[in-house]
Coordinates of C-alpha atoms in Angstrom, one line a residue:
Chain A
X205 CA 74.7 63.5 -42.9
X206 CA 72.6 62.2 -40.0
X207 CA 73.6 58.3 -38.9
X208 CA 71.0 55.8 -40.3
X209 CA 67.8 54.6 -38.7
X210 CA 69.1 51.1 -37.2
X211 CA 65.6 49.3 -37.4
X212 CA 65.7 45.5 -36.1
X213 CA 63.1 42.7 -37.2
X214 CA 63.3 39.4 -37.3
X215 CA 62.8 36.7 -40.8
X216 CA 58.4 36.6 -40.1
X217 CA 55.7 37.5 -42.1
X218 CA 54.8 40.7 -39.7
X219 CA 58.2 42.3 -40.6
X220 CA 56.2 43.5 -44.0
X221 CA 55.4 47.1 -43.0
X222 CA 59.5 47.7 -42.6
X223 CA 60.5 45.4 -45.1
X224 CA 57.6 46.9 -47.8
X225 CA 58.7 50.3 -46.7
X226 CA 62.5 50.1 -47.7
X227 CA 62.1 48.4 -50.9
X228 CA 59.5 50.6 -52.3
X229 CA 60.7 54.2 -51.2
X230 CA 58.2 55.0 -48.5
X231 CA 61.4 55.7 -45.9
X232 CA 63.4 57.4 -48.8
X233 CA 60.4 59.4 -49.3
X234 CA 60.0 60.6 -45.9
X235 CA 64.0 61.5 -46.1
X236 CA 65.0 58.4 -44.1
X237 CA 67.9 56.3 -44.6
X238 CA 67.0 53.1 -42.7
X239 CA 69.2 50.1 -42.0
X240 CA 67.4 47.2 -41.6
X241 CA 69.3 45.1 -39.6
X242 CA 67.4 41.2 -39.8
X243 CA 68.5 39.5 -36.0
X244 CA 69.1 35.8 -35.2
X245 CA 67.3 36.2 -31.8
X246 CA 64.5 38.2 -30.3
X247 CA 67.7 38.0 -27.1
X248 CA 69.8 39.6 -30.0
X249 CA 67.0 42.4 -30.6
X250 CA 66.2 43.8 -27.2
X251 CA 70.2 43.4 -26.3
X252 CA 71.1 45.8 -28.9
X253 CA 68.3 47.9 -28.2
X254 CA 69.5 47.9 -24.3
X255 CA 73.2 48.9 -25.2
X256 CA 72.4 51.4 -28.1
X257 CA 73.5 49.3 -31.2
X258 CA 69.9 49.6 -32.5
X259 CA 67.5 52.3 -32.6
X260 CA 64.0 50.9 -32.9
X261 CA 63.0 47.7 -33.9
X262 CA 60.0 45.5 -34.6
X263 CA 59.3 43.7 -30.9
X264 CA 57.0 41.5 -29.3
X265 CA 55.7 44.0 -27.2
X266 CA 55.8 41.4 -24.0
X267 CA 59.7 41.3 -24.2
X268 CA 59.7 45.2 -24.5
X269 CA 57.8 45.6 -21.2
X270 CA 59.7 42.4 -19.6
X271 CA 63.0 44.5 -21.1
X272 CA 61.7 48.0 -19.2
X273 CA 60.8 45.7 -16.2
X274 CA 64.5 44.4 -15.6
X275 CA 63.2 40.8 -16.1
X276 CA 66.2 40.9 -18.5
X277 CA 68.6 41.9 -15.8
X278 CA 68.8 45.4 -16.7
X279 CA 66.2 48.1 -17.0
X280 CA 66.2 49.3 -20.5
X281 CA 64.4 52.7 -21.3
X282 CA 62.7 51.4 -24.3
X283 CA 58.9 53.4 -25.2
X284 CA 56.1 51.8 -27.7
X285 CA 54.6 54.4 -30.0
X286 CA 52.9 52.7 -32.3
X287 CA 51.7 48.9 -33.0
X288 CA 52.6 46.8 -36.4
X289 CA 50.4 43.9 -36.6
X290 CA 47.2 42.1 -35.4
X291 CA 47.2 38.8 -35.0
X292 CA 49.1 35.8 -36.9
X293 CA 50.3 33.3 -34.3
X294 CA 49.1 29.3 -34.8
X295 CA 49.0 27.0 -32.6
X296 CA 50.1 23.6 -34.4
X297 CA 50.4 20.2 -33.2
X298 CA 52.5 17.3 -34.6
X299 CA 51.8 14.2 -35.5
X300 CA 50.8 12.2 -32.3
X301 CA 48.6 15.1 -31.0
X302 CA 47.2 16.0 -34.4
X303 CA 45.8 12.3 -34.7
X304 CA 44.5 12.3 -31.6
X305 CA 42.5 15.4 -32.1
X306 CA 40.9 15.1 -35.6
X307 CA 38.5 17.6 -37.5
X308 CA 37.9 20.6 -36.8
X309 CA 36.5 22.5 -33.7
X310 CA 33.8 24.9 -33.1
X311 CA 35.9 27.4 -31.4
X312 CA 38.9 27.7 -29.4
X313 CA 37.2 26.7 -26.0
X314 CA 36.2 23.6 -28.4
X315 CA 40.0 22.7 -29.4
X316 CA 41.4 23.8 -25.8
X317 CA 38.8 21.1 -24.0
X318 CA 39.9 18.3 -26.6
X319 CA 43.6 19.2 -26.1
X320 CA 43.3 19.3 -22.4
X321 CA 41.8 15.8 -22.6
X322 CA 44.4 14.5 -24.8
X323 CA 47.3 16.4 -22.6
X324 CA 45.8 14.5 -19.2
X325 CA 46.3 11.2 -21.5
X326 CA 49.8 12.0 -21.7
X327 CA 52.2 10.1 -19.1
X328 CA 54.8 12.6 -19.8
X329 CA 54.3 15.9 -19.9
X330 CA 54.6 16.9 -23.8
X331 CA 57.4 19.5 -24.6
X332 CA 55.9 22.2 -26.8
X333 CA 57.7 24.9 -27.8
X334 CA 57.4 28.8 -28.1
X335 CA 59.7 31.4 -29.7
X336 CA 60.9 33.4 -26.1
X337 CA 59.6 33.5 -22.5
X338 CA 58.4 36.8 -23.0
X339 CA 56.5 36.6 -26.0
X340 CA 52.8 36.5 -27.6
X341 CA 52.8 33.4 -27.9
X342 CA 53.4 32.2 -24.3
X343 CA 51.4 34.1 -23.1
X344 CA 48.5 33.2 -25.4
X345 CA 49.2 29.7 -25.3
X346 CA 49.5 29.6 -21.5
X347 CA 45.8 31.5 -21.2
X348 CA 44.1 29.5 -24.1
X349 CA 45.2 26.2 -22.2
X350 CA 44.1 28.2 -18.4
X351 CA 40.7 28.4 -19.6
X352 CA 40.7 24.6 -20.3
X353 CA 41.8 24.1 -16.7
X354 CA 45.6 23.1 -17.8
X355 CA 48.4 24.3 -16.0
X356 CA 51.4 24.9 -18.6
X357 CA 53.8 24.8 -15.7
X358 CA 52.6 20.9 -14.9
X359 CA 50.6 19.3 -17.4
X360 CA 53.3 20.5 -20.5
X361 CA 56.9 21.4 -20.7
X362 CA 57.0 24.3 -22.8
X363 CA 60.5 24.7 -24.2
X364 CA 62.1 27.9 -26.6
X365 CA 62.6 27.2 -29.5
X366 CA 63.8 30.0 -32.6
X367 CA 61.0 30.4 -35.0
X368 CA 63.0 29.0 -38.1
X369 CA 63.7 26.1 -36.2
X370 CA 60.3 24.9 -35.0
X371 CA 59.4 23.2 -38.3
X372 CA 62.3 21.1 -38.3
X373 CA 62.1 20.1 -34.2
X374 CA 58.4 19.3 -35.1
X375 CA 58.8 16.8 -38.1
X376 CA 61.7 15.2 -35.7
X377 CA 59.5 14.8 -32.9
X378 CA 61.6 16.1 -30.3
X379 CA 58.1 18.8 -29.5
X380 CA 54.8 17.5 -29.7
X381 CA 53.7 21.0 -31.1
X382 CA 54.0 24.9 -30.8
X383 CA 53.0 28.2 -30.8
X384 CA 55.0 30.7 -33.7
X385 CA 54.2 33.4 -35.6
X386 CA 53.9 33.3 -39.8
X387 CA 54.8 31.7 -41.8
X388 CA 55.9 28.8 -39.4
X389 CA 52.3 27.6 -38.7
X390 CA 51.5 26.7 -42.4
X391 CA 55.1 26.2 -43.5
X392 CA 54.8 22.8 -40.6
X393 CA 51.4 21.8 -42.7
X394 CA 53.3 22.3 -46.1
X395 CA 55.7 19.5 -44.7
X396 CA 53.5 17.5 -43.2
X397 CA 54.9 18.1 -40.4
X398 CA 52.0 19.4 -38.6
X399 CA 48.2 20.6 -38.5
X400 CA 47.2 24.1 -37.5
X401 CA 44.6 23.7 -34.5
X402 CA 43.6 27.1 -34.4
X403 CA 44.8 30.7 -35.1
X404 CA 45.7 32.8 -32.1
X405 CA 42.8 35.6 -32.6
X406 CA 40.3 32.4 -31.9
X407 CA 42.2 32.5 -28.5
X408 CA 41.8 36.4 -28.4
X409 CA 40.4 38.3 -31.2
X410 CA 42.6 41.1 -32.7
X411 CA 45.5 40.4 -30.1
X412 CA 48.4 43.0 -30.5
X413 CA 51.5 41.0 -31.9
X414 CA 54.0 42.8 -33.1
X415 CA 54.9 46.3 -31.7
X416 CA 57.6 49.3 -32.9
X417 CA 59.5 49.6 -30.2
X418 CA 62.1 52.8 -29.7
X419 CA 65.2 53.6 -27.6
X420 CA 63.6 56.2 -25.7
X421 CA 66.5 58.5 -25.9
X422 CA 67.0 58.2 -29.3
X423 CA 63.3 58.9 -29.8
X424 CA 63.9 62.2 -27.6
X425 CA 66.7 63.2 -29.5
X426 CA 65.8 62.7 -32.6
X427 CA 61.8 63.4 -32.4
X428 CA 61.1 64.5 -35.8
X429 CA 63.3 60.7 -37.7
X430 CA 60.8 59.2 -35.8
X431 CA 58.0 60.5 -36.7
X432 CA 59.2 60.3 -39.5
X433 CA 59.6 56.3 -38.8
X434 CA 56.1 56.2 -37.9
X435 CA 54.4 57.7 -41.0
X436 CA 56.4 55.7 -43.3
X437 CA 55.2 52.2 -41.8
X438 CA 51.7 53.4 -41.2
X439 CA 51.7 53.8 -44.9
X440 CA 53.4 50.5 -45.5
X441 CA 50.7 48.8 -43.2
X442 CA 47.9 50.2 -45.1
X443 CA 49.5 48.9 -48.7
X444 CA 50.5 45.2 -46.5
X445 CA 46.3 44.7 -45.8
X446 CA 46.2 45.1 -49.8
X447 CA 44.7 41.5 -50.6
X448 CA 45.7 42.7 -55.0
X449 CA 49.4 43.3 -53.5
X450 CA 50.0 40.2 -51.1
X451 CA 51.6 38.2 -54.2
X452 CA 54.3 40.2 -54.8
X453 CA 55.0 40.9 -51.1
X454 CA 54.9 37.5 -50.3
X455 CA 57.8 37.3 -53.2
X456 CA 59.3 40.4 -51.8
X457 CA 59.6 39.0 -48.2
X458 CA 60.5 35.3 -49.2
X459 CA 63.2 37.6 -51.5
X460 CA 64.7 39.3 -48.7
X461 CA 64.0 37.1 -45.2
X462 CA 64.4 33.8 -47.1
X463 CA 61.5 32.6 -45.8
X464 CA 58.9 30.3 -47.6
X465 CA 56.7 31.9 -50.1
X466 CA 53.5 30.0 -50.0
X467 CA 53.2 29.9 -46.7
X468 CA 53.9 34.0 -46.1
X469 CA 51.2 34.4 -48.8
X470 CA 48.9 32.4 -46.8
X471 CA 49.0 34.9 -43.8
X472 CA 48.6 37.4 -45.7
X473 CA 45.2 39.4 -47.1
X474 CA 43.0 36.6 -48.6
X475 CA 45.3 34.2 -47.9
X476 CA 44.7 30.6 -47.6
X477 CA 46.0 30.3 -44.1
X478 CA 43.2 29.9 -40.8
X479 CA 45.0 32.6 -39.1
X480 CA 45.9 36.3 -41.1
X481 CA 47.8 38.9 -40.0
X482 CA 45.9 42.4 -40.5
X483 CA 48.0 45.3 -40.4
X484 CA 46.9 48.9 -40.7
X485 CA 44.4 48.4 -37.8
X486 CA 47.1 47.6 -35.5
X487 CA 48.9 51.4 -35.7
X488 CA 46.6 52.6 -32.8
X489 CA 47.9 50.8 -29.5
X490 CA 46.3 51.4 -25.9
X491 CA 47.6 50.6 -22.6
X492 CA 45.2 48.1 -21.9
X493 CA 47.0 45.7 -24.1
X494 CA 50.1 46.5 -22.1
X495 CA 48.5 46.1 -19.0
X496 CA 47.0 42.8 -20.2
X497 CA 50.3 41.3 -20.8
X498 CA 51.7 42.6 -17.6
X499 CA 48.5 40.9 -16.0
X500 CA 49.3 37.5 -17.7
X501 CA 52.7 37.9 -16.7
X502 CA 52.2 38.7 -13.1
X503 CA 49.5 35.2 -13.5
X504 CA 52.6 32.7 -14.0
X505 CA 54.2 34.6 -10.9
X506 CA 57.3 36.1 -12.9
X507 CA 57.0 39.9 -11.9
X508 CA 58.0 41.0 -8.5
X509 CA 54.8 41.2 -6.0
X510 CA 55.9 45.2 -5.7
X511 CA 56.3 45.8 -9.8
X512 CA 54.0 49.0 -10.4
X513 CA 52.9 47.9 -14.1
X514 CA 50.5 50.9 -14.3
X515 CA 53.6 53.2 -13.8
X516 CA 55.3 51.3 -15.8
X517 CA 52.8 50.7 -18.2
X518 CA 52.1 54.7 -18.9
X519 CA 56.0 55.0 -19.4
X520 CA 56.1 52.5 -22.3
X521 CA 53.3 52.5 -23.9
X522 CA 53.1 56.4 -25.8
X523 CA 49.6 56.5 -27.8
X524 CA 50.0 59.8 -27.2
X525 CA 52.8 60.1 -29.7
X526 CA 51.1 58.6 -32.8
X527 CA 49.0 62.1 -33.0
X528 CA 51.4 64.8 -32.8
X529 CA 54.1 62.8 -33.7
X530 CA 53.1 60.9 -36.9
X531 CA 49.2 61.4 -38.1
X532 CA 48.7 65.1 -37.1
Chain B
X276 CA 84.3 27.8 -12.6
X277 CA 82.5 25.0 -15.1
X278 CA 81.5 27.1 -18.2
X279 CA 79.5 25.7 -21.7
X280 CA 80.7 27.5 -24.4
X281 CA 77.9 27.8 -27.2
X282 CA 79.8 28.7 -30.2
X283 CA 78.9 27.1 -34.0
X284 CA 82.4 28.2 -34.9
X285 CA 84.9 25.1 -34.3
X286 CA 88.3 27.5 -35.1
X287 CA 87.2 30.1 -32.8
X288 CA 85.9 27.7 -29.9
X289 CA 89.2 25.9 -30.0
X290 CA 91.2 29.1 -29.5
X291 CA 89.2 30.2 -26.9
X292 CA 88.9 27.2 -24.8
X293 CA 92.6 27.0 -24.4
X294 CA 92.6 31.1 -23.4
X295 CA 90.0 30.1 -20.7
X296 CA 91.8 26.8 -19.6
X297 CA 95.0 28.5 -18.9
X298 CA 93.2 29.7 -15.7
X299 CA 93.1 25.9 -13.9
X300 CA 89.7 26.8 -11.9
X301 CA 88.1 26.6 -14.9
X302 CA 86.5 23.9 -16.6
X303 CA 85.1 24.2 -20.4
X304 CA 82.5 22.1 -21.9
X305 CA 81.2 22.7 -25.6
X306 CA 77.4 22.4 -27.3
X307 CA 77.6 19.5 -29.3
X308 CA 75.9 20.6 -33.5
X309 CA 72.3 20.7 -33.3
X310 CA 71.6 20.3 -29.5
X311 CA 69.3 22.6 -28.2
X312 CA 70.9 25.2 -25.6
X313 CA 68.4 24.7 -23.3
X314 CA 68.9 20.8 -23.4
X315 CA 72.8 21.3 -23.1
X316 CA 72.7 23.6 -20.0
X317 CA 70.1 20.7 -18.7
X318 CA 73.1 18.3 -19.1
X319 CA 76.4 20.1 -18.5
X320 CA 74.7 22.4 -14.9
X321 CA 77.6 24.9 -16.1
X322 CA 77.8 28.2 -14.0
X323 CA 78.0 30.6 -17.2
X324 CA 77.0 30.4 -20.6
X325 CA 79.1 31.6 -23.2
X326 CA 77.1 32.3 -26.4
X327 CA 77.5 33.1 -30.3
X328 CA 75.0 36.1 -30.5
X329 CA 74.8 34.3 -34.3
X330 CA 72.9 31.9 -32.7
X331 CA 69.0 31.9 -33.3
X332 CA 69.0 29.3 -30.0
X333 CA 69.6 32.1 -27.9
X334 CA 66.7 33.2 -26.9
X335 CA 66.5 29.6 -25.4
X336 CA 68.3 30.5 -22.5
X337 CA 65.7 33.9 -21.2
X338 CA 64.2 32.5 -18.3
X339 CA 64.8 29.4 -18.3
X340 CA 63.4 29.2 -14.7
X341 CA 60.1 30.8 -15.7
X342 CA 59.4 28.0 -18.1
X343 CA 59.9 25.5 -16.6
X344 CA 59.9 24.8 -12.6
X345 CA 61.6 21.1 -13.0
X346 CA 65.4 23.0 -13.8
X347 CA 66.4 24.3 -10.4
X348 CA 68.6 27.5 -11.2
X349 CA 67.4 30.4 -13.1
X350 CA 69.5 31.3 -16.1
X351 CA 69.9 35.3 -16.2
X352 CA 71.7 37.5 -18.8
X353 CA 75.0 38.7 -17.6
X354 CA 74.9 42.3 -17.3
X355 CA 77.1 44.6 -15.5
X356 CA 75.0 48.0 -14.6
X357 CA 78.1 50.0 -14.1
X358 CA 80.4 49.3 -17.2
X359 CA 77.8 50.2 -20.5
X360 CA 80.9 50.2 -22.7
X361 CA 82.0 46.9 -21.9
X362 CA 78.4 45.9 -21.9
X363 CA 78.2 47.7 -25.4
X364 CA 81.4 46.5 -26.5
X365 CA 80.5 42.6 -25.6
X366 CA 77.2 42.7 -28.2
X367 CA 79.6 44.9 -30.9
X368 CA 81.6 41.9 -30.5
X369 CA 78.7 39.9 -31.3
X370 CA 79.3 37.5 -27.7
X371 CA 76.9 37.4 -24.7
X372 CA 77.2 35.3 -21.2
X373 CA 74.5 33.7 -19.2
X374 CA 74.8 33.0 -15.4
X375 CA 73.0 29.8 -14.3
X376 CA 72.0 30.2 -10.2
X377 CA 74.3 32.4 -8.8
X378 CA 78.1 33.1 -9.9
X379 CA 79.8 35.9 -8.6
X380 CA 80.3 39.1 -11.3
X381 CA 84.1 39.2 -10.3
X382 CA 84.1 35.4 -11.6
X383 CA 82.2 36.1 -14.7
X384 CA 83.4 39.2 -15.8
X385 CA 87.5 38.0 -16.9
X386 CA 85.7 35.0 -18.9
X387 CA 83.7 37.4 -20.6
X388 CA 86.5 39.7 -21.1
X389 CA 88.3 36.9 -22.7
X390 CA 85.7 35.9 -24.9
X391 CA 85.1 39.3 -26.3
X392 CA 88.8 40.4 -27.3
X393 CA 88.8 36.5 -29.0
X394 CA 85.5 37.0 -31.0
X395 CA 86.9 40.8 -31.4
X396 CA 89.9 39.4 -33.3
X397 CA 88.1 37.1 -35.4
X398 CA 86.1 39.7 -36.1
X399 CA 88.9 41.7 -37.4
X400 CA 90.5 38.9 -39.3
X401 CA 87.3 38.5 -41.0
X402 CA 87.1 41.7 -42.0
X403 CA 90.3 42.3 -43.7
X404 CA 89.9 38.4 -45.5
X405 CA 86.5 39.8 -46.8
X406 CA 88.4 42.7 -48.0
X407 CA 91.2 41.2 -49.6
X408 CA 88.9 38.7 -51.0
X409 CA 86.8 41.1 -52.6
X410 CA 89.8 43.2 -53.9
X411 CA 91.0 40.2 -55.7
X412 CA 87.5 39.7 -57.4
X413 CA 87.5 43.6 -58.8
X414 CA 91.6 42.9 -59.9
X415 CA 89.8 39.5 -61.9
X416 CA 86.7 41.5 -63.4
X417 CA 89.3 44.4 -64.3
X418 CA 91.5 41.7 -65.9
X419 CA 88.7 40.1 -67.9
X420 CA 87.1 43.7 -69.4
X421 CA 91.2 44.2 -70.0
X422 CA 91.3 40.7 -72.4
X423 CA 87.9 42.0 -73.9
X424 CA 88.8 45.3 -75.0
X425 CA 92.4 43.9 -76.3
X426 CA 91.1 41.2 -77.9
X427 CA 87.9 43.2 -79.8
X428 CA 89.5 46.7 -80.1
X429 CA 93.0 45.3 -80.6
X430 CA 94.3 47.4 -77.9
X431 CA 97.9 47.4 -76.0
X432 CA 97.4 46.4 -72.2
X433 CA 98.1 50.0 -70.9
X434 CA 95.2 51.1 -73.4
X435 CA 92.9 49.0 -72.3
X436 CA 93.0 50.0 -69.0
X437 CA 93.7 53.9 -70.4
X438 CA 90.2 53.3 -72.0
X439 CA 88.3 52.2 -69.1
X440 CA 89.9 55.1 -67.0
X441 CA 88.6 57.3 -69.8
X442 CA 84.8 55.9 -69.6
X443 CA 84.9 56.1 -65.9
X444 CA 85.5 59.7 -65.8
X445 CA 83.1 60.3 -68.7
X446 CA 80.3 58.5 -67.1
X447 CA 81.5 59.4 -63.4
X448 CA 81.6 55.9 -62.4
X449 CA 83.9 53.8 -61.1
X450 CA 86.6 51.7 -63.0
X451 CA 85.2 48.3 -61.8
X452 CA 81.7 49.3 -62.5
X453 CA 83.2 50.6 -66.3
X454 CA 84.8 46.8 -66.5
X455 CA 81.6 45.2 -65.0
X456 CA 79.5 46.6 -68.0
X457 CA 81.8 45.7 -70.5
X458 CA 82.3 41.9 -69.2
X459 CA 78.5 41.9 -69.0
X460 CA 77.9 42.7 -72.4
X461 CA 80.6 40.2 -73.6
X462 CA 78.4 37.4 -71.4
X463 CA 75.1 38.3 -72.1
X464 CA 74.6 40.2 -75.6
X465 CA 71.0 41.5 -76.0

């Protein structure tokens, strides 16, 4: 008896591929036990990744490269084989900022020039809120407002704020809007909380979002369980693009994530939501989106002048391993 | 030392306030329910952060500094390169500790120490209360397929449970699972 795969994620909509996989056999087919272990905190996720009480997870691949950085405080040895998901992040503003910006916008240079206008009203700066530092969303949020000509360190106070949480902050009033993953976006509009501005792929079309991130140790140990990994959620991202089977996987995640079922459905293939999540086109990464993040990072001034990302970049980011490893 | 202590459990925050205030350099102040963390460190200017790893608001507290340049201190995960196990056993514990600007390690490292053998034994008391509490509930199901199988097949009490035994090892299942069936059917005939 080999120990079980400890796989984090957290309760979003892009956790389908390892959620799908367990509950209809694809691990158990590819002789994997997997423990799916659902985190409180993307803090939580890349601690227990750090100290070895996890053995992959599904990341934001920014907070794996800030992890491998030491922007953490330590330098974990974490590697990225393989992406999970495309896409899926809104941008939603509450009710003040939502009435000040009505109908709907050409394209996200369109919304961010209207925002910016409204935000320069503004004789506070308003507190929006991400879901971590080191995440997607920042990042996108912070260069969707650049290009406007907005400075997110001055001209906003962006605040973290969990995921599961932003809904209820928003319809209290205590942030003006934010930037999360599904099914938060359209889980705000559901309430009435909120109105989704725009999608994050209007800000940059197929984005990476989520990522699989490995201990790289484990991974060198144990090279065959993760390829093993790999081909079980590449074929669980195929069946997640499946518009016939987004129903019953909206059920399935709202089942065992607790989160809200209409609004996981409309993120979804042929969903209702403006911004979808595609999958199965996300398995391929390429170092260029790692270096892109480092890039944005190094923008807001948070790496060290002497951080070599293109080292570091080639030592997390493994395309090379999705070949031999998983697909070959 | 002033220290905020971020922990949703009252019992367990109570305890280990008073184990950290037996040292008199220190001074403990507590989130109050649905603050956020970020607003509390704001507020209190503690040097460390004591934090519930249950807490989705954690990831508040990473890089505090880089969000925002109006807080003057960074906040920065407490983590001490050359002790992995206590690192390791900290998160097993399911506690973590944040230093805001800078705070000595030989300062942080007791209050962490303290916090993680608390949260260890609550840990452990929860454990065997989970245990005992779910031993109780297979002694009740037993009991009820017991009153069942009396009642229906006007069996004695140690044939009752004889009979059970007897379907367990017949169907190679386990007792409880033997009583769950036959409660089951009882509740819900088809």
């Amino acid at each position: 008896m080999t120990a079980p795969v400890r796989l984090g994620l957290l309760r979003l909509t892009d956790s389908a591929p390892a959620v799908l996989a367990q509950a209809s056999g694809l691990f158990a087919a590819e002789g994997l036990d997997v423990a799916l272990h659902v985190e409180p905190s993307w803090a939580n996720v890349a601690d227990k990744l750090a100290f070895g009480l996890l053995d992959a997870a599904i990341m934001l691949p920014p907070l794996a490269l800030a992890a491998v950085a030491g922007l953490r405080g330590s330098h974990a040895k974490l590697i990225v084989p393989m992406g999970i998901s495309l896409g899926g992040n809104a941008v939603v503003l509450g009710g003040p900022a939502a009435a000040a910006l009505p109908g709907d916008f050409a394209d996200a240079r369109a919304a961010g020039h209207a925002f910016a206008t409204w935000l320069r009203s503004q004789s506070q700066p308003p507190r929006f809120a991400v879901v971590h530092v080191f995440s997607t969303h920042n990042l996108l949020l912070r260069h969707w407002l650049a290009e406007a000509g907005i400075d997110s360190d001055r001209h906003l106070e962006i605040v973290v704020v969990p995921p599961g949480q932003v809904v209820n902050e928003l319809a209290a009033g205590r942030i003006a809007g934010f930037c999360a993953g599904a099914p938060w976006g359209e889980a705000a509009a559901d309430r009435g909380a909120g109105r989704v501005l725009l999608g994050s792929s209007a800000i940059r079309p197929d984005h990476a979002e989520k990522c699989l991130t490995m201990v790289a140790s484990w991974a060198a140990s144990r090279p065959e369980t993760a390829a093993a990994l790999m081909r079980a959620l590449h074929r669980a991202q195929s069946l997640c693009d499946d518009a016939a089977r987004a129903p019953a996987l909206a059920a399935l995640l709202a089942d065992r994530l607790s989160l809200p079922e209409t609004a996981t459905r409309a993120a979804l293939a042929g969903g209702s939501g403006i911004e979808k999540i595609r999958f199965a086109g996300a398995t391929a990464i390429a170092r260029a989106d790692a270096l892109w993040f480092f890039a944005e990072m190094r923008r807001w001034g948070w790496l060290e002048p002497a951080t070599d990302v293109a080292t570091l970049a080639t030592q997390v980011y493994r395309p090379d391993l999705l070949p031999t490893m998983a697909i070959g | 030392v002033k220290i905020l202590l971020a922990d949703d459990d009252a019992d367990r925050a109570r305890y280990l306030v008073r184990a950290l205030t037996r040292d008199r350099s220190v001074t403990v102040e507590c989130t109050v329910n649905g603050e956020l963390l970020a607003d509390a460190v704001a507020a209190h200017a503690p040097d460390v952060v004591l934090v519930d790893m249950t807490r989705p608001d954690r990831d508040a507290l990473e890089g505090v500094r880089l969000l925002s340049l109006s807080r003057p201190h960074s906040v920065v995960l407490f983590v001490d390169e050359d002790d992995p196990a206590f690192m390791e056993e900290a998160i097993g514990a399911g506690v973590c500790s944040y230093n805001v600007g800078s705070v000595a390690p030989s300062e942080v490292k007791p209050v962490l120490r303290a916090a993680v053998a608390l949260f260890r034994r609550h840990q452990q008391t929860k454990l065997a209360l989970d245990q005992a509490q779910a031993r109780l509930h297979e002694r009740a199901i037993v009991d009820r397929a017991k009153a069942i199988l009396i009642r229906e097949r006007r069996l004695s009490e140690p044939d009752a449970y004889r009979w059970l035994q007897r379907q367990a090892m017949a169907t190679g299942r386990r007792i409880l699972d033997v009583a769950q069936s036959v409660v089951q059917a009882k509740e819900d005939p088809p």
